[in-house]
Amino acid sequence: MSLASKTLFVTGASRGIGLAIALRAARDGANIAIAAKTVKPDPRLPGTIFSAAEEIEKAGGKALPLPCDIRDEQSVETSVAETVARFGGIDVLVNNASAISLTGTLQTPMKRFDLMNQINARGTFMVSQKCIPHLLKAGNPHVLNLSPPLDFDVKWFANHPAYTLAKYSMSVYAWAMAEEFKGQIAFNCLWPRTGIATAAIANVLGGDEGMKRCRKPEIMADAAYAILSRPAKDCTGNFFIDDEVLAAEGVTDLDRYAVSPGTPLMPDFFVPSPGARTVVGRG
């Protein structure tokens, strides 16, 4: 199944994984609504909604750059309305926008706590809510949250409880809505097994050395494409890991995704250990 002429509403699509997913869909000739905050270049963060739009158009898609703050209800409603006015509807929602702070209880300022919950939890819920009426009219509607399996091993909470709970909220909403809209809209989560070479790795987790131990965003884009190409009624309520999705598609050589082939890879947070019994919603 192709994404040609399908309309994707992608939050945080000005860079990183969100942009990679948009570009992969654009190669099919998809329409992409780039819902993100970055309008002016930031020296710390590559890309704006306008530079992303240029890349998407060059890749073969149609782009609609939307200055959108997913913490603001009016901003989201306006962006959704403009997308529908331009492209006639919404077929796919990718909830990619997220905030991170790997800090303990005493080290987490409430301003940062609020930011993570406003973007990760409230933002994901709100964007989903505003898109669902349009998704219900689509032929093969999908919502994909870039969030982890719900592994409730306490090791994932102990060192950064605020971030973990905010990030897990995205997964809980997908899990719940998959059941709420069963047979109507597919809701799934996708998470990487390893670190992905994005601004978060460069600025927060490991700098240049950390980037060498990552895979490129394209692995997430290819996995997302595979999920979004599946029949919605047969593919919902899943917590996918990127390389497992690709293995099911017959892709087993992952060296092309490595930033530095041969360098040991950085494992990502929240990936359950083999045989873990603390995982919710995953067989």
XYZ file of N, CA and C in Angstrom:
849
model
N 0.845 -1.186 0.000
C 0.000 0.000 0.000
C 0.887 1.244 0.000
N 0.606 2.164 -0.913
C 1.410 3.381 -1.046
C 0.808 4.522 -0.229
N 1.645 5.495 0.105
C 1.164 6.714 0.762
C 0.954 7.843 -0.241
N 0.943 7.531 -1.521
C 0.707 8.542 -2.550
C -0.624 9.238 -2.317
N -0.592 10.563 -2.335
C -1.775 11.422 -2.158
C -2.378 11.350 -0.762
N -1.778 10.582 0.146
C -2.227 10.581 1.540
C -1.719 11.844 2.237
N -2.462 12.305 3.212
C -2.072 13.502 3.960
C -1.625 13.125 5.356
N -0.382 13.487 5.685
C 0.188 13.228 7.005
C 0.313 14.529 7.776
N -0.157 14.530 8.997
C 0.022 15.649 9.921
C 1.099 15.208 10.903
N 2.281 15.829 10.814
C 3.433 15.376 11.597
C 3.880 16.488 12.541
N 3.830 16.228 13.842
C 4.299 17.228 14.802
C 5.811 17.126 14.945
N 6.449 18.274 15.137
C 7.905 18.287 15.276
C 8.619 17.831 14.027
N 8.070 18.152 12.839
C 8.619 17.627 11.586
C 9.665 18.530 10.950
N 10.154 19.522 11.676
C 11.158 20.411 11.089
C 12.556 19.809 11.111
N 12.731 18.701 11.841
C 14.059 18.082 11.939
C 13.932 16.644 12.458
N 15.062 15.954 12.493
C 15.152 14.661 13.175
C 14.230 13.586 12.631
N 13.690 12.792 13.549
C 12.870 11.649 13.173
C 11.594 12.092 12.472
N 10.975 13.166 12.957
C 9.756 13.655 12.328
C 9.973 14.017 10.873
N 11.064 14.716 10.583
C 11.376 15.085 9.205
C 11.703 13.845 8.375
N 12.440 12.904 8.940
C 12.781 11.677 8.209
C 11.519 10.907 7.810
N 10.552 10.816 8.717
C 9.287 10.141 8.401
C 8.558 10.888 7.288
N 8.560 12.213 7.374
C 7.905 13.027 6.345
C 8.560 12.829 4.983
N 9.878 12.793 4.955
C 10.598 12.626 3.693
C 10.349 11.255 3.072
N 10.254 10.229 3.920
C 9.981 8.882 3.389
C 8.596 8.834 2.747
N 7.621 9.455 3.385
C 6.277 9.502 2.808
C 6.250 10.360 1.545
N 7.045 11.430 1.536
C 7.088 12.337 0.387
C 7.567 11.620 -0.869
N 8.425 10.623 -0.701
C 8.924 9.873 -1.860
C 7.810 9.137 -2.590
N 6.693 8.894 -1.889
C 5.516 8.290 -2.516
C 4.615 9.345 -3.152
N 4.894 10.620 -2.857
C 4.019 11.689 -3.322
C 2.959 12.069 -2.305
N 3.275 11.917 -1.026
C 2.326 12.256 0.032
C 2.276 13.763 0.275
N 1.188 14.187 0.910
C 1.047 15.566 1.378
C 1.467 15.608 2.844
N 2.316 16.573 3.213
C 2.826 16.628 4.572
C 2.516 17.978 5.209
N 1.787 17.946 6.310
C 1.599 19.133 7.139
C 2.704 19.129 8.196
N 3.577 20.130 8.136
C 4.721 20.228 9.046
C 4.314 21.101 10.218
N 3.878 20.485 11.290
C 3.388 21.221 12.454
C 4.498 21.319 13.496
N 5.176 22.455 13.532
C 6.316 22.610 14.438
C 6.505 24.077 14.793
N 7.310 24.317 15.829
C 7.481 25.680 16.338
C 8.568 26.472 15.623
N 9.568 25.804 15.075
C 10.750 26.512 14.590
C 10.483 27.205 13.254
N 10.409 28.520 13.345
C 10.188 29.343 12.157
C 11.486 30.019 11.727
N 12.284 30.442 12.716
C 13.577 31.067 12.447
C 14.695 30.101 12.820
N 15.796 30.111 12.048
C 16.923 29.212 12.351
C 17.429 29.398 13.778
N 17.743 28.275 14.414
C 18.291 28.261 15.770
C 19.675 27.623 15.693
N 20.722 28.302 16.170
C 22.071 27.738 16.066
C 22.235 26.393 16.772
N 21.368 26.099 17.749
C 21.466 24.842 18.487
C 20.698 23.706 17.818
N 19.767 24.071 16.918
C 18.872 23.077 16.337
C 18.777 23.269 14.833
N 19.075 22.252 14.049
C 19.016 22.391 12.589
C 17.578 22.431 12.094
N 17.325 23.232 11.064
C 16.058 23.157 10.360
C 14.943 24.023 10.902
N 14.079 24.449 9.986
C 12.852 25.175 10.306
C 11.709 24.509 9.537
N 10.489 24.966 9.771
C 9.363 24.399 9.030
C 9.503 24.698 7.536
N 10.190 25.790 7.207
C 10.329 26.173 5.798
C 11.436 25.379 5.093
N 12.544 25.145 5.784
C 13.591 24.308 5.182
C 13.099 22.871 5.048
N 12.300 22.418 6.013
C 11.717 21.073 5.919
C 10.778 20.984 4.725
N 9.993 22.037 4.501
C 9.063 22.055 3.365
C 9.823 21.947 2.050
N 10.955 22.630 1.948
C 11.769 22.562 0.724
C 12.262 21.143 0.479
N 12.740 20.491 1.552
C 13.228 19.108 1.405
C 12.109 18.169 0.987
N 10.931 18.353 1.558
C 9.789 17.487 1.253
C 9.360 17.655 -0.199
N 9.330 18.892 -0.666
C 8.958 19.148 -2.063
C 9.985 18.527 -3.009
N 11.265 18.647 -2.667
C 12.319 18.061 -3.511
C 12.216 16.539 -3.543
N 11.728 15.939 -2.436
C 11.603 14.480 -2.357
C 10.394 13.959 -3.134
N 9.521 14.875 -3.564
C 8.369 14.454 -4.351
C 7.031 14.641 -3.695
N 7.010 15.201 -2.485
C 5.750 15.421 -1.789
C 5.257 16.844 -1.906
N 4.106 17.097 -1.314
C 3.567 18.447 -1.200
C 3.620 18.840 0.274
N 4.128 20.031 0.550
C 4.378 20.430 1.935
C 3.541 21.638 2.328
N 3.096 21.627 3.575
C 2.402 22.771 4.162
C 3.082 23.104 5.488
N 3.975 24.113 5.510
C 4.639 24.485 6.759
C 3.686 25.239 7.676
N 3.531 24.740 8.898
C 2.577 25.316 9.840
C 3.280 25.674 11.150
N 3.378 26.955 11.490
C 3.921 27.312 12.802
C 2.921 26.896 13.885
N 3.234 25.837 14.592
C 2.256 25.241 15.514
C 2.908 24.914 16.849
N 2.323 25.412 17.922
C 2.722 25.083 19.288
C 1.682 24.121 19.830
N 2.042 22.847 19.991
C 1.045 21.856 20.385
C 0.608 21.994 21.841
N 1.158 22.975 22.549
C 0.657 23.288 23.894
C -0.556 24.212 23.844
N -0.788 24.818 22.680
C -1.821 25.837 22.536
C -2.985 25.296 21.711
N -4.153 25.230 22.301
C -5.304 24.616 21.635
C -5.677 25.348 20.344
N -5.686 26.672 20.381
C -6.044 27.421 19.176
C -5.034 27.199 18.060
N -3.755 27.115 18.417
C -2.713 26.867 17.429
C -2.924 25.515 16.752
N -3.253 24.508 17.535
C -3.484 23.170 16.980
C -4.732 23.166 16.103
N -5.811 23.758 16.591
C -7.054 23.786 15.822
C -6.860 24.500 14.481
N -6.116 25.608 14.498
C -5.856 26.356 13.269
C -5.029 25.528 12.293
N -4.008 24.841 12.815
C -3.138 24.029 11.953
C -3.897 22.866 11.326
N -4.741 22.222 12.111
C -5.549 21.115 11.584
C -6.512 21.634 10.517
N -7.150 22.762 10.794
C -8.100 23.333 9.838
C -7.410 23.726 8.530
N -6.219 24.295 8.622
C -5.484 24.684 7.422
C -5.058 23.461 6.606
N -4.716 22.386 7.316
C -4.352 21.147 6.626
C -5.528 20.588 5.840
N -6.681 20.543 6.479
C -7.883 20.015 5.827
C -8.299 20.912 4.661
N -8.180 22.224 4.844
C -8.532 23.153 3.765
C -7.613 22.987 2.563
N -6.342 22.724 2.829
C -5.353 22.605 1.742
C -5.422 21.249 1.049
N -5.532 20.188 1.828
C -5.405 18.844 1.260
C -6.705 18.030 1.255
N -7.748 18.542 1.887
C -9.034 17.863 1.845
C -9.307 16.875 2.951
N -8.356 16.679 3.851
C -8.547 15.745 4.960
C -7.229 15.382 5.594
N -7.255 14.416 6.523
C -6.049 13.903 7.171
C -6.149 12.381 7.216
N -5.122 11.715 6.708
C -5.085 10.250 6.689
C -4.219 9.662 7.794
N -3.186 10.404 8.174
C -2.203 9.898 9.132
C -1.799 11.018 10.081
N -1.736 10.701 11.359
C -1.173 11.609 12.361
C 0.064 10.959 12.954
N 1.175 11.686 12.950
C 2.391 11.225 13.612
C 2.676 12.167 14.766
N 2.495 11.662 15.995
C 2.791 12.439 17.201
C 4.261 12.238 17.549
N 5.075 13.130 17.019
C 6.525 13.024 17.181
C 7.075 14.047 18.172
N 6.471 15.221 18.268
C 6.996 16.291 19.125
C 7.113 15.813 20.573
N 8.238 16.169 21.202
C 8.487 15.682 22.556
C 9.512 16.568 23.251
N 9.476 16.562 24.579
C 10.461 17.292 25.384
C 11.110 16.303 26.347
N 12.383 16.542 26.656
C 13.144 15.602 27.487
C 13.937 16.339 28.560
N 14.016 15.739 29.720
C 14.907 16.198 30.790
C 15.226 14.981 31.654
N 16.432 14.467 31.515
C 16.822 13.251 32.235
C 17.341 13.607 33.620
N 16.434 14.113 34.448
C 16.800 14.611 35.769
C 15.982 13.926 36.859
N 16.603 13.827 38.032
C 15.931 13.232 39.171
C 14.906 14.174 39.775
N 14.245 13.688 40.808
C 13.169 14.446 41.440
C 13.634 15.819 41.928
N 14.765 15.869 42.622
C 15.232 17.131 43.198
C 15.866 18.045 42.156
N 16.225 17.486 41.007
C 16.915 18.266 39.982
C 15.981 18.724 38.851
N 14.702 18.427 38.949
C 13.757 18.779 37.887
C 12.980 20.038 38.256
N 13.289 21.176 37.650
C 12.503 22.392 37.920
C 11.057 22.180 37.474
N 10.119 22.744 38.202
C 8.717 22.556 37.850
C 8.403 23.123 36.465
N 9.145 24.136 36.040
C 8.954 24.670 34.690
C 9.248 23.600 33.649
N 10.303 22.804 33.895
C 10.652 21.732 32.973
C 9.652 20.584 33.072
N 9.214 20.284 34.296
C 8.178 19.263 34.507
C 6.930 19.622 33.701
N 6.525 20.880 33.820
C 5.326 21.326 33.102
C 5.517 21.243 31.595
N 6.690 21.618 31.113
C 6.951 21.575 29.673
C 6.810 20.155 29.140
N 7.417 19.178 29.825
C 7.351 17.795 29.363
C 5.917 17.275 29.341
N 5.150 17.632 30.352
C 3.771 17.161 30.393
C 2.876 17.907 29.414
N 3.159 19.178 29.188
C 2.370 19.943 28.223
C 2.596 19.448 26.797
N 3.828 19.083 26.477
C 4.128 18.628 25.120
C 3.867 17.138 24.966
N 4.504 16.328 25.790
C 4.419 14.879 25.615
C 3.017 14.350 25.901
N 2.476 14.692 27.039
C 1.190 14.131 27.458
C 0.010 14.925 26.892
N -0.126 16.168 27.338
C -1.271 16.975 26.924
C -1.258 17.248 25.422
N -0.078 17.558 24.881
C 0.017 17.861 23.463
C -0.381 16.692 22.591
N 0.114 15.499 22.927
C -0.233 14.304 22.157
C -1.726 14.030 22.225
N -2.296 14.156 23.415
C -3.741 13.938 23.570
C -4.525 14.953 22.748
N -4.130 16.219 22.826
C -4.892 17.273 22.163
C -4.803 17.182 20.639
N -3.590 16.963 20.108
C -3.460 16.852 18.659
C -4.258 15.649 18.156
N -4.214 14.554 18.894
C -5.011 13.381 18.519
C -6.497 13.734 18.502
N -6.939 14.381 19.553
C -8.355 14.760 19.667
C -8.807 15.610 18.486
N -7.981 16.575 18.077
C -8.366 17.490 16.997
C -8.318 16.812 15.622
N -7.463 15.791 15.476
C -7.338 15.105 14.188
C -8.337 13.964 14.017
N -8.786 13.362 15.099
C -9.634 12.175 15.028
C -10.891 12.377 14.174
N -11.619 13.495 14.280
C -12.810 13.648 13.434
C -12.495 13.548 11.943
N -11.317 13.981 11.541
C -10.912 13.896 10.130
C -10.385 12.508 9.792
N -9.671 11.895 10.726
C -9.175 10.538 10.510
C -10.325 9.547 10.329
N -11.420 9.775 11.023
C -12.576 8.880 10.915
C -13.158 8.854 9.500
N -12.851 9.874 8.716
C -13.350 9.947 7.340
C -12.358 9.367 6.333
N -11.167 9.004 6.798
C -10.102 8.543 5.898
C -10.265 7.061 5.561
N -9.635 6.661 4.471
C -9.761 5.287 4.022
C -8.928 4.284 4.808
N -7.760 4.699 5.254
C -6.878 3.803 6.010
C -6.166 4.620 7.089
N -6.913 5.085 8.095
C -6.374 6.061 9.052
C -5.447 5.449 10.094
N -4.318 6.123 10.288
C -3.330 5.687 11.269
C -2.923 6.851 12.167
N -2.705 6.549 13.436
C -2.012 7.448 14.360
C -0.793 6.697 14.860
N 0.368 7.339 14.759
C 1.611 6.725 15.217
C 2.273 7.652 16.220
N 2.411 7.173 17.451
C 3.087 7.939 18.494
C 4.537 7.475 18.609
N 5.460 8.413 18.611
C 6.867 8.063 18.785
C 7.129 7.967 20.289
N 6.799 6.800 20.826
C 6.870 6.593 22.269
C 7.105 5.119 22.557
N 7.553 4.804 23.779
C 8.093 3.460 24.047
C 7.076 2.425 24.500
N 7.496 1.155 24.477
C 6.696 0.110 25.111
C 6.493 0.443 26.585
N 5.379 0.027 27.132
C 5.079 0.332 28.533
C 5.709 -0.721 29.442
N 7.011 -0.595 29.619
C 7.752 -1.483 30.512
C 7.828 -0.814 31.882
N 7.143 -1.400 32.860
C 7.071 -0.785 34.184
C 8.122 -1.311 35.153
N 9.253 -1.756 34.613
C 10.409 -2.036 35.470
C 10.846 -0.713 36.099
N 11.012 -0.708 37.407
C 11.286 0.546 38.116
C 12.595 1.204 37.677
N 13.477 0.439 37.029
C 14.755 1.031 36.599
C 14.547 2.166 35.606
N 13.439 2.143 34.869
C 13.178 3.209 33.905
C 12.628 4.466 34.580
N 12.204 4.351 35.814
C 11.612 5.487 36.528
C 12.577 6.126 37.523
N 13.438 5.321 38.115
C 14.207 5.762 39.278
C 15.048 7.009 39.030
N 15.677 7.128 37.874
C 16.615 8.230 37.644
C 16.001 9.464 36.999
N 14.847 9.309 36.376
C 14.191 10.451 35.728
C 12.677 10.218 35.700
N 12.052 10.203 36.887
C 10.631 9.846 36.954
C 9.720 10.795 36.181
N 10.029 12.080 36.177
C 9.148 13.035 35.497
C 9.139 12.801 33.989
N 10.334 12.611 33.416
C 10.405 12.371 31.974
C 9.743 11.048 31.615
N 10.036 10.003 32.366
C 9.479 8.693 32.049
C 7.961 8.730 32.044
N 7.380 9.322 33.076
C 5.920 9.344 33.149
C 5.323 10.184 32.026
N 5.959 11.310 31.697
C 5.464 12.147 30.605
C 5.550 11.402 29.271
N 6.652 10.684 29.071
C 6.827 9.949 27.813
C 5.879 8.752 27.743
N 5.721 8.051 28.857
C 4.809 6.912 28.884
C 3.360 7.349 28.649
N 3.040 8.597 28.978
C 1.678 9.089 28.738
C 1.325 8.984 27.260
N 2.303 9.249 26.394
C 2.056 9.139 24.954
C 1.670 7.713 24.582
N 2.332 6.750 25.199
C 2.056 5.346 24.913
C 0.710 4.912 25.484
N 0.390 5.401 26.673
C -0.895 5.060 27.290
C -2.046 5.569 26.425
N -1.912 6.783 25.892
C -2.986 7.318 25.052
C -3.175 6.478 23.787
N -2.074 6.062 23.169
C -2.199 5.213 21.979
C -2.848 3.881 22.335
N -2.423 3.305 23.447
C -2.954 2.021 23.917
C -4.454 2.128 24.174
N -4.857 3.200 24.848
C -6.269 3.397 25.175
C -7.101 3.697 23.930
N -6.600 4.590 23.086
C -7.370 4.992 21.907
C -7.468 3.876 20.876
N -6.486 2.989 20.856
C -6.570 1.829 19.965
C -7.810 1.000 20.277
N -8.121 0.890 21.559
C -9.316 0.152 21.966
C -10.569 0.997 21.761
N -10.470 2.285 22.095
C -11.624 3.181 21.955
C -12.095 3.270 20.498
N -11.146 3.315 19.563
C -11.489 3.484 18.145
C -11.185 2.217 17.331
N -11.281 1.078 17.993
C -10.993 -0.200 17.345
C -11.893 -0.401 16.125
N -11.282 -0.798 15.013
C -12.038 -0.992 13.795
C -12.264 0.282 13.009
N -11.816 1.423 13.576
C -12.021 2.706 12.901
C -10.699 3.403 12.575
N -9.800 3.482 13.557
C -8.505 4.134 13.396
C -7.445 3.266 14.059
N -6.307 3.114 13.397
C -5.183 2.395 14.007
C -4.371 3.354 14.866
N -4.072 2.931 16.073
C -3.184 3.675 16.979
C -2.038 2.751 17.368
N -0.810 3.159 17.078
C 0.363 2.367 17.418
C 1.479 3.264 17.937
N 2.464 2.631 18.576
C 3.658 3.327 19.043
C 4.881 2.724 18.359
N 5.870 3.572 18.132
C 7.131 3.121 17.542
C 8.278 3.706 18.343
N 9.280 2.847 18.616
C 10.409 3.258 19.455
C 11.683 2.613 18.912
N 12.821 3.295 19.003
C 14.077 2.724 18.496
C 14.775 1.833 19.527
N 15.410 0.795 19.044
C 16.190 -0.065 19.945
C 17.481 0.634 20.396
N 18.007 1.491 19.530
C 19.271 2.179 19.823
C 19.047 3.685 19.819
N 20.066 4.404 20.236
C 20.021 5.848 20.096
C 19.893 6.222 18.627
N 19.192 7.327 18.372
C 19.036 7.835 17.009
C 19.739 9.186 16.929
N 20.465 9.395 15.847
C 21.286 10.604 15.697
C 20.414 11.829 15.458
N 20.016 12.466 16.552
C 19.185 13.668 16.503
C 19.800 14.735 17.400
N 19.172 15.898 17.410
C 19.653 16.998 18.247
C 19.638 16.629 19.730
N 18.696 15.769 20.131
C 18.634 15.367 21.543
C 19.896 14.617 21.955
N 20.391 13.763 21.073
C 21.635 13.048 21.369
C 22.804 14.025 21.389
N 22.872 14.878 20.393
C 23.996 15.812 20.286
C 24.037 16.795 21.444
N 22.875 17.276 21.873
C 22.832 18.352 22.866
C 22.644 17.875 24.298
N 22.057 16.683 24.477
C 21.693 16.252 25.832
C 22.416 14.983 26.268
N 22.545 14.021 25.362
C 22.926 12.682 25.795
C 24.353 12.253 25.511
N 25.032 12.852 24.527
C 26.351 12.276 24.261
C 27.258 13.052 23.343
N 26.805 14.169 22.796
C 27.658 14.950 21.913
C 28.087 14.174 20.681
N 29.222 14.552 20.116
C 29.704 13.925 18.879
C 30.017 12.448 19.067
N 30.597 12.104 20.213
C 30.922 10.691 20.460
C 29.655 9.853 20.577
N 28.650 10.424 21.225
C 27.377 9.724 21.340
C 26.723 9.511 19.985
N 26.857 10.506 19.113
C 26.252 10.412 17.779
C 26.849 9.235 16.991
N 28.141 8.979 17.176
C 28.786 7.883 16.453
C 28.229 6.521 16.862
N 27.608 6.442 18.027
C 27.064 5.183 18.532
C 25.575 5.027 18.226
N 25.080 5.868 17.320
C 23.653 5.881 16.994
C 23.384 5.345 15.592
N 22.129 5.093 15.358
C 21.646 4.851 14.004
C 21.012 6.133 13.459
N 20.897 6.208 12.160
C 20.331 7.386 11.509
C 18.802 7.396 11.654
N 18.196 8.570 11.602
C 16.731 8.661 11.690
C 15.997 7.856 10.622
N 16.689 7.542 9.525
C 16.046 6.803 8.438
C 15.545 5.421 8.859
N 16.150 4.829 9.902
C 15.647 3.521 10.332
C 14.243 3.660 10.915
N 14.019 4.744 11.638
C 12.676 4.998 12.180
C 11.701 5.357 11.061
N 12.198 6.097 10.066
C 11.342 6.478 8.945
C 10.883 5.254 8.160
N 11.801 4.338 7.907
C 11.446 3.139 7.150
C 10.498 2.243 7.950
N 10.720 2.162 9.256
C 9.818 1.372 10.105
C 8.432 2.013 10.150
N 8.395 3.334 10.290
C 7.115 4.043 10.312
C 6.365 3.837 9.000
N 7.086 3.928 7.899
C 6.470 3.738 6.582
C 5.823 2.358 6.484
N 6.530 1.353 6.966
C 5.992 -0.011 6.917
C 4.695 -0.116 7.720
N 4.677 0.498 8.904
C 3.482 0.449 9.755
C 2.320 1.187 9.096
N 2.594 2.395 8.603
C 1.540 3.240 8.042
C 1.004 2.696 6.724
N 1.736 1.772 6.115
C 1.297 1.162 4.859
C 0.419 -0.066 5.097
N 0.304 -0.489 6.333
C -0.489 -1.677 6.637
C -1.969 -1.321 6.789
N -2.866 -2.292 6.568
C -4.291 -2.039 6.780
C -4.564 -1.666 8.240
N -5.227 -0.549 8.445
C -5.439 -0.028 9.796
C -6.215 -1.004 10.684
N -7.167 -1.705 10.113
C -8.007 -2.595 10.919
C -7.234 -3.800 11.450
N -6.118 -4.123 10.786
C -5.333 -5.292 11.183
C -4.072 -4.928 11.951
N -3.846 -3.641 12.173
C -2.581 -3.208 12.772
C -2.844 -2.073 13.745
N -3.212 -2.419 14.974
C -3.498 -1.386 15.958
C -3.207 -1.905 17.368
N -2.878 -0.982 18.261
C -2.605 -1.338 19.650
C -1.252 -1.967 19.879
N -0.296 -1.697 18.981
C 1.024 -2.315 19.075
C 2.081 -1.342 19.601
N 3.072 -1.918 20.294
C 4.260 -1.169 20.699
C 5.427 -1.721 19.890
N 5.724 -1.063 18.792
C 6.728 -1.555 17.859
C 8.126 -1.054 18.211
N 9.132 -1.909 17.952
C 10.544 -1.527 18.003
C 11.041 -1.501 16.557
N 11.825 -0.478 16.205
C 12.160 -0.236 14.799
C 12.735 -1.449 14.070
N 13.744 -2.111 14.649
C 14.368 -3.212 13.911
C 13.473 -4.449 13.832
N 12.542 -4.598 14.768
C 11.588 -5.704 14.685
C 10.618 -5.495 13.524
N 10.208 -4.249 13.316
C 9.329 -3.934 12.181
C 10.037 -4.263 10.872
N 11.294 -3.830 10.767
C 12.034 -4.057 9.531
C 12.317 -5.538 9.306
N 12.576 -6.262 10.381
C 12.795 -7.711 10.244
C 11.551 -8.384 9.674
N 10.377 -7.945 10.103
C 9.127 -8.503 9.583
C 8.934 -8.173 8.113
N 9.594 -7.101 7.664
C 9.534 -6.707 6.251
C 10.657 -7.356 5.437
N 11.472 -8.195 6.101
C 12.559 -8.878 5.406
C 13.870 -8.119 5.390
N 13.958 -7.033 6.162
C 15.188 -6.235 6.220
C 15.983 -6.663 7.449
N 17.118 -7.274 7.249
C 17.920 -7.747 8.380
C 19.313 -7.112 8.426
N 19.781 -6.572 7.308
C 21.082 -5.897 7.284
C 20.870 -4.433 7.653
N 21.241 -4.066 8.879
C 20.973 -2.721 9.379
C 22.211 -1.829 9.381
N 23.313 -2.320 8.813
C 24.546 -1.532 8.809
C 24.378 -0.193 8.105
N 23.514 -0.137 7.091
C 23.358 1.109 6.340
C 22.728 2.211 7.174
N 22.128 1.834 8.284
C 21.525 2.834 9.161
C 22.507 3.372 10.214
N 23.642 2.740 10.364
C 24.603 3.143 11.395
C 25.304 4.433 11.005
N 25.441 5.347 11.966
C 26.204 6.571 11.721
C 27.667 6.231 11.482
N 28.190 5.312 12.294
C 29.579 4.882 12.178
C 29.604 3.352 12.181
N 29.455 2.718 11.019
C 29.397 1.249 10.971
C 30.574 0.603 11.701
N 30.254 -0.388 12.506
C 31.279 -1.083 13.271
C 31.437 -0.567 14.689
N 30.946 0.643 14.964
C 31.002 1.196 16.316
C 29.877 0.604 17.151
N 30.168 0.158 18.392
C 29.099 -0.377 19.243
C 27.969 0.636 19.406
N 26.736 0.150 19.324
C 25.581 1.028 19.361
C 25.122 1.326 20.784
N 24.602 2.533 20.981
C 24.067 2.969 22.260
C 22.634 2.436 22.412
N 22.364 1.611 23.423
C 20.988 1.134 23.602
C 20.084 2.274 24.073
N 18.851 2.271 23.620
C 17.928 3.320 24.025
C 17.253 2.962 25.343
N 16.655 3.972 25.958
C 15.857 3.753 27.161
C 14.595 2.960 26.819
N 14.039 2.308 27.818
C 12.687 1.754 27.799
C 12.509 0.489 26.967
N 13.575 -0.025 26.343
C 13.433 -1.254 25.567
C 13.427 -2.424 26.556
N 12.367 -3.204 26.602
C 12.273 -4.277 27.594
C 13.351 -5.340 27.405
N 13.800 -5.898 28.515
C 14.729 -7.023 28.458
C 13.985 -8.251 27.939
N 14.700 -9.171 27.273
C 14.041 -10.402 26.810
C 13.336 -11.120 27.945
N 12.077 -11.452 27.733
C 11.325 -12.153 28.763
C 10.803 -11.294 29.882
N 10.890 -9.963 29.739
C 10.421 -9.069 30.797
C 8.942 -9.293 31.084
N 8.588 -9.297 32.358
C 7.193 -9.517 32.761
C 6.514 -8.231 33.213
N 7.203 -7.127 33.034
C 6.675 -5.854 33.506
C 6.075 -5.026 32.367
N 5.966 -5.629 31.185
C 5.520 -4.899 30.010
C 4.002 -5.018 29.849
N 3.352 -3.873 29.694
C 1.922 -3.830 29.496
C 1.609 -3.742 28.009
N 0.615 -4.485 27.539
C 0.127 -4.336 26.186
C 1.034 -4.891 25.104
N 1.953 -5.776 25.459
C 2.850 -6.337 24.447
C 2.978 -7.831 24.686
N 2.728 -8.599 23.663
C 2.744 -10.051 23.810
C 4.125 -10.592 24.058
